[in-house]
């Protein structure tokens, strides 16, 4: 089943054409990697899919609904989640509270409702499940700022999963990681996104080829190729640009 579909989606910023007539189709359960040089428009594409930006032209549908003009919260409620970098607002909160905030929003209830002591058992249980999945249960009471770099990225993935999304968008989740941290992150991502649909922007080709079953190459705001990893790997233009000649 087709979960996400972009038809002739373009995005301009003032006179700058950043994305040009993008067609992209992602099926339910697919693990889709997006690669391309810096400035190709990858993050902008995510911003259009998540609803942060509206396209200048074209149509985005998700779960059969035309969501082109929907905002991020409405798309999130329909099962679309993107990871975002934990920032100052979250650094001071402990790990448990960071994840619980997302779980709580899944239950569709307002924060103030849970200010009473004890909270909601279902929400706390689900928060523990996610913390266990991302390997942070032992760090539940620690402020996010005290986590290691790799653990902060794991927390971001946990937060993205906390709304129990159908489709999850991860923008360079292994950026700045050591080889060892990257291997850990790949393992974590495949575990927590099992049974979900994943779109991942990734620069590390080992990660791309170990995680994905479809690869889209963006170049100058256009799709160069979108196909199975083994096909993309053999494409001469891709080889020249990214994989080096062997
Ligand atoms: N909000 C914005 N306003 C103006 N230009 C932007 C904005 N966001 C991105 N761009 C431009 O769009 C181009 C693509 O950026 P981006 O999507 O971040 O690329 P990538 O993630 O592939 O490195 C860049 O030239 C960038 O400067
Ligand atoms: Mg980017």
CSV table of C-alpha atoms and ligand atoms in Angstrom, one decimal, residues 36-44 46 82 171-172 201, ligand 2:
chain,number,residue,atom,x,y,z
A,36,UNK,CA,22.7,13.6,-2.1
A,37,UNK,CA,25.3,16.3,-1.7
A,38,UNK,CA,25.0,19.1,0.8
A,39,UNK,CA,22.5,21.7,-0.4
A,40,UNK,CA,20.7,19.2,-2.6
A,41,UNK,CA,17.4,19.9,-0.8
A,42,UNK,CA,17.1,16.8,1.4
A,43,UNK,CA,16.2,18.6,4.6
A,44,UNK,CA,13.8,20.9,2.7
A,46,UNK,CA,11.6,16.6,5.0
A,82,UNK,CA,10.1,13.4,12.4
A,171,UNK,CA,17.5,13.5,9.2
A,172,UNK,CA,21.1,12.3,9.4
A,201,UNK,CA,18.5,11.1,5.1
B,2,LIG,MG1,20.2,18.6,5.5
